[in-house]
Coordinates of C-alpha atoms and ligand atoms in Angstrom, one line a residue:
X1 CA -21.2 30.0 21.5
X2 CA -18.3 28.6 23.6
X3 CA -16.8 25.1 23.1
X4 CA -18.2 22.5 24.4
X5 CA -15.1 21.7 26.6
X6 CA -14.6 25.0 28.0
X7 CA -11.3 25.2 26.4
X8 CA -12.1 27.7 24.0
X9 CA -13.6 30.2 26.5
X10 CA -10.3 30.1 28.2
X11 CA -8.4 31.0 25.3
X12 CA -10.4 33.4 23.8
X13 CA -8.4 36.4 23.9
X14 CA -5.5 34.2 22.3
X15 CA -5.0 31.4 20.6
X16 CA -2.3 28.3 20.5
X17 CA 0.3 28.9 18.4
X18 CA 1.3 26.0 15.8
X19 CA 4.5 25.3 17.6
X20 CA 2.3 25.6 21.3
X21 CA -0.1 23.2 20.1
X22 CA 2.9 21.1 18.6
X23 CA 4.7 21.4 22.4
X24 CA 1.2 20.0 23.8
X25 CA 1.1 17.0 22.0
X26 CA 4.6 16.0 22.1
X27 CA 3.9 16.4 25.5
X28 CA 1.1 13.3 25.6
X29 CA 2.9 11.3 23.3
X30 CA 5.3 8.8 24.5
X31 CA 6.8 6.0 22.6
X32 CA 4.9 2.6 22.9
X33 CA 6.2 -0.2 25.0
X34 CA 9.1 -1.9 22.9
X35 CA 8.5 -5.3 21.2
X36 CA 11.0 -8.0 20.4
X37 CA 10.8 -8.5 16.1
X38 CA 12.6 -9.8 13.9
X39 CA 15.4 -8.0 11.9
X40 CA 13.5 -8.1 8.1
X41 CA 13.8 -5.4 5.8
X42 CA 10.1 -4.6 6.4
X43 CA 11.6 -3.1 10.2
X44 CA 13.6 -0.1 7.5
X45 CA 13.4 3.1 9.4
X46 CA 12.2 1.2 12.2
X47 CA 13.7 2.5 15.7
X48 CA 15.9 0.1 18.0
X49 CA 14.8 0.3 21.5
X50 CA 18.1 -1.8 23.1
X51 CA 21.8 -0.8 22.9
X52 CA 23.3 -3.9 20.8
X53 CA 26.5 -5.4 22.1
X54 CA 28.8 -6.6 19.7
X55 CA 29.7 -10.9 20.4
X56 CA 33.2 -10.5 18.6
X57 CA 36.2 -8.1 17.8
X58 CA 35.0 -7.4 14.2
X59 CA 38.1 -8.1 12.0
X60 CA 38.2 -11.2 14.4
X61 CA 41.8 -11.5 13.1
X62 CA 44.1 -8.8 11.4
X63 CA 43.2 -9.0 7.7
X64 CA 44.9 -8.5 4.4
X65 CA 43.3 -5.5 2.6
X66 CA 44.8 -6.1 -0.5
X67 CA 45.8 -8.9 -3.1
X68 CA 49.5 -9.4 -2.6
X69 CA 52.1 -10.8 0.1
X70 CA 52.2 -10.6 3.2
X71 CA 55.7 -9.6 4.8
X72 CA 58.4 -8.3 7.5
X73 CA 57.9 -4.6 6.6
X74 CA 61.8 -4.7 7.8
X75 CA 62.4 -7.0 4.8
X76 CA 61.5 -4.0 3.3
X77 CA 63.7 -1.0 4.4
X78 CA 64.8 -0.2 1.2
X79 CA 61.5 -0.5 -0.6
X80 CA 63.2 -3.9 -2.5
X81 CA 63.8 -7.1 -1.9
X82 CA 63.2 -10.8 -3.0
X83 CA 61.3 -13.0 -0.9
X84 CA 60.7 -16.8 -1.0
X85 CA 56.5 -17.5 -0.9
X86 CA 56.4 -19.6 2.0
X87 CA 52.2 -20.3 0.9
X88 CA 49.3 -19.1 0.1
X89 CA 46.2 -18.1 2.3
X90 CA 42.7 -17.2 0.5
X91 CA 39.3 -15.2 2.2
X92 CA 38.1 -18.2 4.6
X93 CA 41.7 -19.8 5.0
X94 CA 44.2 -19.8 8.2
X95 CA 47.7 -19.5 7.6
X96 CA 49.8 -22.2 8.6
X97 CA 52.8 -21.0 8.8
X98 CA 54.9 -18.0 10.6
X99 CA 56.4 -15.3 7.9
X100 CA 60.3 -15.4 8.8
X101 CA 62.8 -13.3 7.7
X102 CA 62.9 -12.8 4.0
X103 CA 59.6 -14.8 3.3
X104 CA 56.1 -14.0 2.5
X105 CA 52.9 -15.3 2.2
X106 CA 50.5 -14.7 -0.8
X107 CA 47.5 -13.7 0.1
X108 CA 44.0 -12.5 -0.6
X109 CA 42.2 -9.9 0.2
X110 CA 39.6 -10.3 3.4
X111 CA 42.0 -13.4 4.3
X112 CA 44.1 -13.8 8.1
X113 CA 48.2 -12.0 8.1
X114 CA 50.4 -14.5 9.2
X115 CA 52.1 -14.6 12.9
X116 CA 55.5 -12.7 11.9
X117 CA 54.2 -10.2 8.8
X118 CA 52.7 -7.0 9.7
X119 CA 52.3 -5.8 5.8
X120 CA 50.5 -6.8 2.3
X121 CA 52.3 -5.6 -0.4
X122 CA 49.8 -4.8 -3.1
X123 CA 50.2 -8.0 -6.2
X124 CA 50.6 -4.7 -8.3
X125 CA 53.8 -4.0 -7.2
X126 CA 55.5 -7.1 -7.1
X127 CA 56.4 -9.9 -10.0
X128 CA 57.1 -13.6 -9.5
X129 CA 60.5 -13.9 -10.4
X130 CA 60.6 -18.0 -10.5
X131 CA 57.7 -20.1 -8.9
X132 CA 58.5 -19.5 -5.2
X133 CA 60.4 -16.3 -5.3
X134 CA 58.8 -13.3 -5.4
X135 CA 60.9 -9.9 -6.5
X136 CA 59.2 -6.4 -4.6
X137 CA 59.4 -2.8 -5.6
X138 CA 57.4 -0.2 -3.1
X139 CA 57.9 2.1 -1.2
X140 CA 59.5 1.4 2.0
X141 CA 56.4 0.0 3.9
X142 CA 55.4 1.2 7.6
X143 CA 54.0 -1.8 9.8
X144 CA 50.1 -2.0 9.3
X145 CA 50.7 -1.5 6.0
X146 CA 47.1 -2.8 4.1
X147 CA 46.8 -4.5 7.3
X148 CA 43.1 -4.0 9.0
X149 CA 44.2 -4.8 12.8
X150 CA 42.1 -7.6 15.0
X151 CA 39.0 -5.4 16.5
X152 CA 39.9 -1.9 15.0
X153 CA 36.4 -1.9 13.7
X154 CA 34.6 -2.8 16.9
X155 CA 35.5 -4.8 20.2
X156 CA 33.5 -7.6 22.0
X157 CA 31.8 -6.1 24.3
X158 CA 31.4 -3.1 22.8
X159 CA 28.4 -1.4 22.1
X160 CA 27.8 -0.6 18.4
X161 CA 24.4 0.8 17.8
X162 CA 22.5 2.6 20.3
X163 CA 18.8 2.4 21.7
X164 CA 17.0 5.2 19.4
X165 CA 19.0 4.2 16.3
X166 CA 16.7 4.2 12.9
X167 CA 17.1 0.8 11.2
X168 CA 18.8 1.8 8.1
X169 CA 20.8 -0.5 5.8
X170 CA 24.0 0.4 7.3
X171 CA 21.9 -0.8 10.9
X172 CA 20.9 -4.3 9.4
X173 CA 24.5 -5.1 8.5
X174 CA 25.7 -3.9 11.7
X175 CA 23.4 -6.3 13.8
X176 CA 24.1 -9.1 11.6
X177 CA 27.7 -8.8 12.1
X178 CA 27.2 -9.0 15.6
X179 CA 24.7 -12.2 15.7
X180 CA 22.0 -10.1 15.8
X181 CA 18.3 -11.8 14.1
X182 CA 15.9 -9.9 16.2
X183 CA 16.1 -6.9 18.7
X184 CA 13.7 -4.6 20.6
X185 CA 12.2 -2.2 18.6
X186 CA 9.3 0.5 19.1
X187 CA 6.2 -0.9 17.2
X188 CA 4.1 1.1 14.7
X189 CA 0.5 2.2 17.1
X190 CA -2.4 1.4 15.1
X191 CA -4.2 4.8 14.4
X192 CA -7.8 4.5 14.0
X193 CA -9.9 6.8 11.8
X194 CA -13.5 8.4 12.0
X195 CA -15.2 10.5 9.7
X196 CA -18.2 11.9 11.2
X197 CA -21.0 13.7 9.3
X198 CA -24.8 13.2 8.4
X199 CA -23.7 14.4 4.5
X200 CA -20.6 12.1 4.2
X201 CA -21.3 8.9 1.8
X202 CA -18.7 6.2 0.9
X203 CA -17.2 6.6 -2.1
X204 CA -18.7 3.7 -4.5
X205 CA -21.6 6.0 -3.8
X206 CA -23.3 8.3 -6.0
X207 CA -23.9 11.3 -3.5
X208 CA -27.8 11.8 -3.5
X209 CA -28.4 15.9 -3.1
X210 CA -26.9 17.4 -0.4
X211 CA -24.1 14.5 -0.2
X212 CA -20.3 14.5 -0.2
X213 CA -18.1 11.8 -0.3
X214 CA -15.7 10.3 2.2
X215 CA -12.5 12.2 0.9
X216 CA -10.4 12.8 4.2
X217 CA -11.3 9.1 5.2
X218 CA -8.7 7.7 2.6
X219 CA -6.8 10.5 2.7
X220 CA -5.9 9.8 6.4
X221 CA -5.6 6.5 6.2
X222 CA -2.4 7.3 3.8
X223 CA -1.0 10.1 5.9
X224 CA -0.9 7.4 8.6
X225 CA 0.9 4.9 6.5
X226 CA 3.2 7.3 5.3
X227 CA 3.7 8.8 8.7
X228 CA 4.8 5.2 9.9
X229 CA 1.2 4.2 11.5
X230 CA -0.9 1.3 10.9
X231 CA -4.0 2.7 9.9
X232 CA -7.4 1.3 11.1
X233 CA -10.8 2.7 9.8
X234 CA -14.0 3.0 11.4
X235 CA -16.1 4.2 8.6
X236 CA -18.5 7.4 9.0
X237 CA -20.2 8.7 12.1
X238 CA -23.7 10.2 11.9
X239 CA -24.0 13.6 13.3
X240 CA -25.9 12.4 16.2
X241 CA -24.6 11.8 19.9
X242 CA -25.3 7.6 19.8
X243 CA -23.6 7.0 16.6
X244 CA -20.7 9.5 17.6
X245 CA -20.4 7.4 21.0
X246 CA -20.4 4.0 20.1
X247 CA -17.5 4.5 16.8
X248 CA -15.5 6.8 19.3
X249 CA -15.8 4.0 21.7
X250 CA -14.1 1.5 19.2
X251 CA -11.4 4.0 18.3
X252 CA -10.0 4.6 22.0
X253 CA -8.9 1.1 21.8
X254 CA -6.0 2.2 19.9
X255 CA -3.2 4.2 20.6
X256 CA -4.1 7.0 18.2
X257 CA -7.9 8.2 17.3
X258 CA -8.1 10.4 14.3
X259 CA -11.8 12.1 13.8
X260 CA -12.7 14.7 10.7
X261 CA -15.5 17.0 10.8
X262 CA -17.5 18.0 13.6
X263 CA -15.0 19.8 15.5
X264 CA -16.2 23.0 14.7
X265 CA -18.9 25.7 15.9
X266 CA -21.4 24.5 14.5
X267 CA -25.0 22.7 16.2
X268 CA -24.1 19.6 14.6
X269 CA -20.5 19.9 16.0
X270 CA -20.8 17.7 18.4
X271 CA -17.6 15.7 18.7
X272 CA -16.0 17.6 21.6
X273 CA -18.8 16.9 23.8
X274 CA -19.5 13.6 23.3
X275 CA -15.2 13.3 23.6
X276 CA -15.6 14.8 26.8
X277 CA -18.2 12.6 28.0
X278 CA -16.6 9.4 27.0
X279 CA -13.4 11.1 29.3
X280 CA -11.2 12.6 27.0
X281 CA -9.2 15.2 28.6
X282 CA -9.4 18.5 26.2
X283 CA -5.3 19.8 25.7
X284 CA -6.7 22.2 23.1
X285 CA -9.6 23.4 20.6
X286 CA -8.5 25.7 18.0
X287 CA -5.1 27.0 17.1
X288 CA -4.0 29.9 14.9
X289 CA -3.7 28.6 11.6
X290 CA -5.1 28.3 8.5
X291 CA -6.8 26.2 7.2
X292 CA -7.3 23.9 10.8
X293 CA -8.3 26.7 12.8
X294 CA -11.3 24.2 14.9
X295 CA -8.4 21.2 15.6
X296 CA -9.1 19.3 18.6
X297 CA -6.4 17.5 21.1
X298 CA -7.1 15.4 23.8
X299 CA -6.3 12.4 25.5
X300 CA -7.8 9.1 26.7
X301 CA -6.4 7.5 30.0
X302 CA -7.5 4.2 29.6
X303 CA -5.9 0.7 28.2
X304 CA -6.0 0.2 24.9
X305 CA -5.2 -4.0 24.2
X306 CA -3.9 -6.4 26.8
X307 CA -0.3 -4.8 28.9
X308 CA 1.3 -7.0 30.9
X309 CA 0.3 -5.8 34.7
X310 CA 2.3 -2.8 36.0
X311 CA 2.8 -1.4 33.0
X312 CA 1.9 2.3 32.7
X313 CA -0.2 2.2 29.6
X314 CA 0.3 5.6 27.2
X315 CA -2.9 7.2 27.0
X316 CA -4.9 7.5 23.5
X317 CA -4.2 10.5 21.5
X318 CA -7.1 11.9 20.1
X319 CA -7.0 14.5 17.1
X320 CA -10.2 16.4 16.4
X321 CA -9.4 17.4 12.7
X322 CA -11.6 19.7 10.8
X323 CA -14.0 18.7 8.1
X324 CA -12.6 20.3 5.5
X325 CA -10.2 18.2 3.3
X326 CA -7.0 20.2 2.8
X327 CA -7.7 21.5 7.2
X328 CA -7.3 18.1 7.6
X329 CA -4.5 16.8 5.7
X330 CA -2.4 19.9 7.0
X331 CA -3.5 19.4 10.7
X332 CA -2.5 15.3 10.2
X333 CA 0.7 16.8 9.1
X334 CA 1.5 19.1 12.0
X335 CA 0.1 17.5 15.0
X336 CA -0.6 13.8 14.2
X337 CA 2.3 12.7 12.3
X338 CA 5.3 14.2 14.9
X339 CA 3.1 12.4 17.3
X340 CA 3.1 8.7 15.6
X341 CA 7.1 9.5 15.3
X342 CA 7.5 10.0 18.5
X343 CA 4.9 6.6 19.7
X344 CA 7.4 5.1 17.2
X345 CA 10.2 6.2 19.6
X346 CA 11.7 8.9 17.0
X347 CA 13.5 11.9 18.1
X348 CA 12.9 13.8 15.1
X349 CA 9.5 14.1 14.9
X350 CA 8.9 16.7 12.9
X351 CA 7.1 18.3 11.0
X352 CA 10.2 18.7 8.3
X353 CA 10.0 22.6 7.4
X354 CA 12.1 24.0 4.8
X355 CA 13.3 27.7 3.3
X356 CA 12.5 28.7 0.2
X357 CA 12.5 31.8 -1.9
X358 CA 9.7 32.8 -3.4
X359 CA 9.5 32.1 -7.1
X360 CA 7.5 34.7 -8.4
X361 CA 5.5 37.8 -6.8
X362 CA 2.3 36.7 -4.7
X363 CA 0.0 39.2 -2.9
X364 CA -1.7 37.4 0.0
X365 CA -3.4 38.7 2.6
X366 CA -4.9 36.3 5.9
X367 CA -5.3 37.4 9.5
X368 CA -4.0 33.8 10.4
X369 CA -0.3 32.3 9.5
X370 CA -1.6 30.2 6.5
X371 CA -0.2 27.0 4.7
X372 CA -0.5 27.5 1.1
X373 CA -0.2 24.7 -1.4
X374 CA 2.5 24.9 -2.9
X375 CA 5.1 23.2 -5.4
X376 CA 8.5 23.2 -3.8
X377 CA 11.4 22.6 -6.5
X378 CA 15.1 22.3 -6.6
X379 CA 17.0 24.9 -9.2
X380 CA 20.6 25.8 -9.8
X381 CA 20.2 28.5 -6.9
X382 CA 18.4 26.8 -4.5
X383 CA 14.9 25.4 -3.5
X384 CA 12.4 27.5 -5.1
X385 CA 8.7 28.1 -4.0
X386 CA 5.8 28.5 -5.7
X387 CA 1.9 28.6 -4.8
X388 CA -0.3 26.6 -6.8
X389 CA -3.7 27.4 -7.9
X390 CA -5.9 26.9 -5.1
X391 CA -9.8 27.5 -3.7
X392 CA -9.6 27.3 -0.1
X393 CA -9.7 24.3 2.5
X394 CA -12.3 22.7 0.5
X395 CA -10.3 22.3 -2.6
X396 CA -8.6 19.2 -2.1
X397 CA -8.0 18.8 -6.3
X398 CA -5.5 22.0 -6.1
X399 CA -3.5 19.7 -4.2
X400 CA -2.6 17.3 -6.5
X401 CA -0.7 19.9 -7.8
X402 CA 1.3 20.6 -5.0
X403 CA 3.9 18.7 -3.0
X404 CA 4.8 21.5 0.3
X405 CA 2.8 24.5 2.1
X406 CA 4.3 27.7 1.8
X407 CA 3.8 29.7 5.6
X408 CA 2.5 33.4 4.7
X409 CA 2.5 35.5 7.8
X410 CA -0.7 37.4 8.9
X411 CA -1.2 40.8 6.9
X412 CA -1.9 42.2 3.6
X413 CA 1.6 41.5 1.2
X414 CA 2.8 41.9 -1.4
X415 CA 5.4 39.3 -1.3
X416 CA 7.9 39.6 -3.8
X417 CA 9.8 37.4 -5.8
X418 CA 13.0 36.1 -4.0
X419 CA 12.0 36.5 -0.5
X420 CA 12.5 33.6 1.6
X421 CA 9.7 31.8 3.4
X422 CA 9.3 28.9 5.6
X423 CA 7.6 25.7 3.9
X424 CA 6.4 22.9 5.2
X425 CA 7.3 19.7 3.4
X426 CA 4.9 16.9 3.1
X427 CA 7.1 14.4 0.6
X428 CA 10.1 13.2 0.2
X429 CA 11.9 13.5 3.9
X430 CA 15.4 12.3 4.5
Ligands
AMP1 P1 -17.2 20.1 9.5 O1 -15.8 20.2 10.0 O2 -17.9 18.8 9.9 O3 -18.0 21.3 9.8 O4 -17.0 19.9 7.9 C1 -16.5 21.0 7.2 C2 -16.6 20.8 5.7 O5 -15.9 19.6 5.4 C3 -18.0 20.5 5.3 O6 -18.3 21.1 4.0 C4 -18.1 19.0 5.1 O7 -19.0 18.5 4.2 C5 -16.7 18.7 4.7 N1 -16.3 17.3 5.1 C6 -16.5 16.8 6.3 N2 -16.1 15.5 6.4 C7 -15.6 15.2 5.1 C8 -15.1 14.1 4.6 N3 -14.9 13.0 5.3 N4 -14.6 14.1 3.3 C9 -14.8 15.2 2.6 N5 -15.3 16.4 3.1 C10 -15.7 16.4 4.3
MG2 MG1 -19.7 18.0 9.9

């Protein structure tokens, strides 16, 4: 039986590759149209959408980086001398007076140089010989000695963190520095999620016979939030055409649909079709992977919310993921999470593979690349791999075990202890 969107047929002979399918999307997805926010700590990891001008030279004055004096580093040709302590200046202070030959000004750290010094002499190295005489051993000091000149750091003017920046803390103190309490950033898409199926029941149900609960439904809705969307669900589709339309209707008002089940070959597989008919363009159906093998991508050309007029609205990105719990947590993580980074106007999308060697032998055979659960682990020698106990695409449970997906190539292998493979990492990105 050939797809309902003709896509298959065409691609019979060969499928997508992963990293095809992965082109295809990234492709469709472009980042959202920025929004002005507020700099909170809520916007971490967040990505800046403006280049950010600094308002000031940042030290706005040339700054003691020590406790100590400040002096004429001439005074101190010889590394000695005794100076008279013409005042003092603390963090927040101006000096009042000029440093002239053979004074110096205490002074604290963070706090203005005097006009005339161009060195701090560390307190360490220097001893108050009577109240306003102060008796220095160093080393002959250069000029700029512990002296942090006006706008070394940055400039007015001068552009200090970039459009496509991530908002890390080191970002937040930047902005501040520079007046900044709000900036243009790429806002998180709201990514709606439908399970479909005439089996699937909610799960404060008890399933009657022939009834499963709604496992992927919260399991997406995580994967979004941990992928940086803000998820939206729908609930569960019948497998009929009316009930498929109407929920699919709803979820093309967001920037990203997500559907499970239904994508497959099956008669009751009817969400390509009725995807099709609501005018979602088809990119692909089916890639060579396992588990996922039935995914669906497509998109929808038409405005999701209220744009201001003239704006070119990104189209919906709709993922077909199959039924099967662990298909669909793997396809979310290669197709539908580097495509919320990139609507979140990441450049690093993703998805975050890994090496690792192999901890113990595994014979595997498959006639597609497959993502294994597995549990990847940091020893002494390196990052170690090892496949966890595991039923199929069904067996969601074996993944609470694991924390990556080791990528076995097609064949029958014996894969041996100590070989390297590629993983793919679900947790605990950088
Ligand atoms: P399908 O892709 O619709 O053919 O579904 C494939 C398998 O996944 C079937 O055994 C379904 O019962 C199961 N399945 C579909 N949707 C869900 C769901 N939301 N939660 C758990 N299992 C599901
Ligand atoms: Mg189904």
């Amino acid at each position: 039986m050939g797809s309902p969107t003709g896509v298959l047929m065409a691609n019979r002979d060969k499928l997508l590759s992963v990293a095809e399918a992965q082109e295809q999307v990234l492709q469709q997805a472009r980042p959202l149209p920025p929004e002005r926010a507020a700099l909170e700590p809520a916007l971490l990891g967040w990505i800046l959408a403006e280049d950010v001008v600094s308002d000031l030279d940042m030290p706005p004055y040339d700054k003691a980086m020590m406790d100590g004096y400040a002096v004429r580093a001439a005074d101190l040709s010889v590394g000695k001398a005794i100076l008279t302590v013409i005042e003092e200046v603390t963090a927040g202070r101006t000096p009042q007076l000029p440093v002239g030959p053979g004074q110096a000004t205490r002074i604290m750290t963070g706090a203005p140089v005097p006009a005339g010094a161009d060195a701090v002499i560390p307190r360490e190295r220097t001893f108050l010989a009577e109240k306003d005489r102060v008796q220095i051993e160093d080393k002959p000091p250069q000029p700029g000695y512990n002296v942090m000149p006006r706008g070394r750091e940055m400039r007015r003017g001068q552009a200090v963190v970039a459009a496509g920046a991530v908002l890390r803390p080191q970002e937040f103190g930047t902005l501040a520095t520079v007046g900044r309490t709000a900036a243009l950033v790429y806002p998180a898409p709201r990514v709606a999620v439908l399970s479909t199926g005439d089996e699937i029941v909610e799960a404060d149900v008890t399933p009657g016979p022939g009834q499963i609960r709604n496992g992927n439904g919260p399991m997406l809705l995580a994967q979004i939030q941990r992928a940086g969307g803000l998820p939206h669900y729908l609930g569960i589709a019948r497998d009929d055409v009316d009930s498929l339309r109407s929920r699919i209707t709803e979820g093309l008002k967001s920037p990203v649909l997500v559907l499970s089940g239904g994508v497959s070959a099956g008669n009751l597989d009817l969400v390509p079709g009725v995807l099709r008919e609501l005018g979602v363009t088809a990119h692909f159906h089916k890639v060579e992977m396992k588990p996922g093998k039935p995914v669906f991508f497509g998109t929808h050309q038409e405005a999701h919310g209220l744009q201001p007029v003239g704006l070119k609205v990104p189209p919906t990105l709709v993922f077909g993921l199959p039924g099967n719990p662990v298909s669909a947590l793997v396809c979310f993580e290669l197709f539908v999470r580097p495509a919320i980074r990139r609507l979140r106007g990441h450049s690093h999308t993703g998805p975050y593979m890994a090496q690792a060697v192999l901890a113990d032998d595994f014979a595997y055979r498959t006639d597609r690349p497959t993502y294994y659960p597995a549990r990847l682990e940091r020893h002494k020698s390196g990052w170690q791999v090892r496949p966890v106990p595991w039923f199929g695409s069904p067996d969601l449970r074996g993944l609470t075990e694991a924390n990556a997906f080791v990528l076995f190539p097609v064949g029958d292998h014996q894969h041996r202890a100590g070989q390297t493979f590629a993983v793919l990492r679900v947790e605990e990105r950088d």
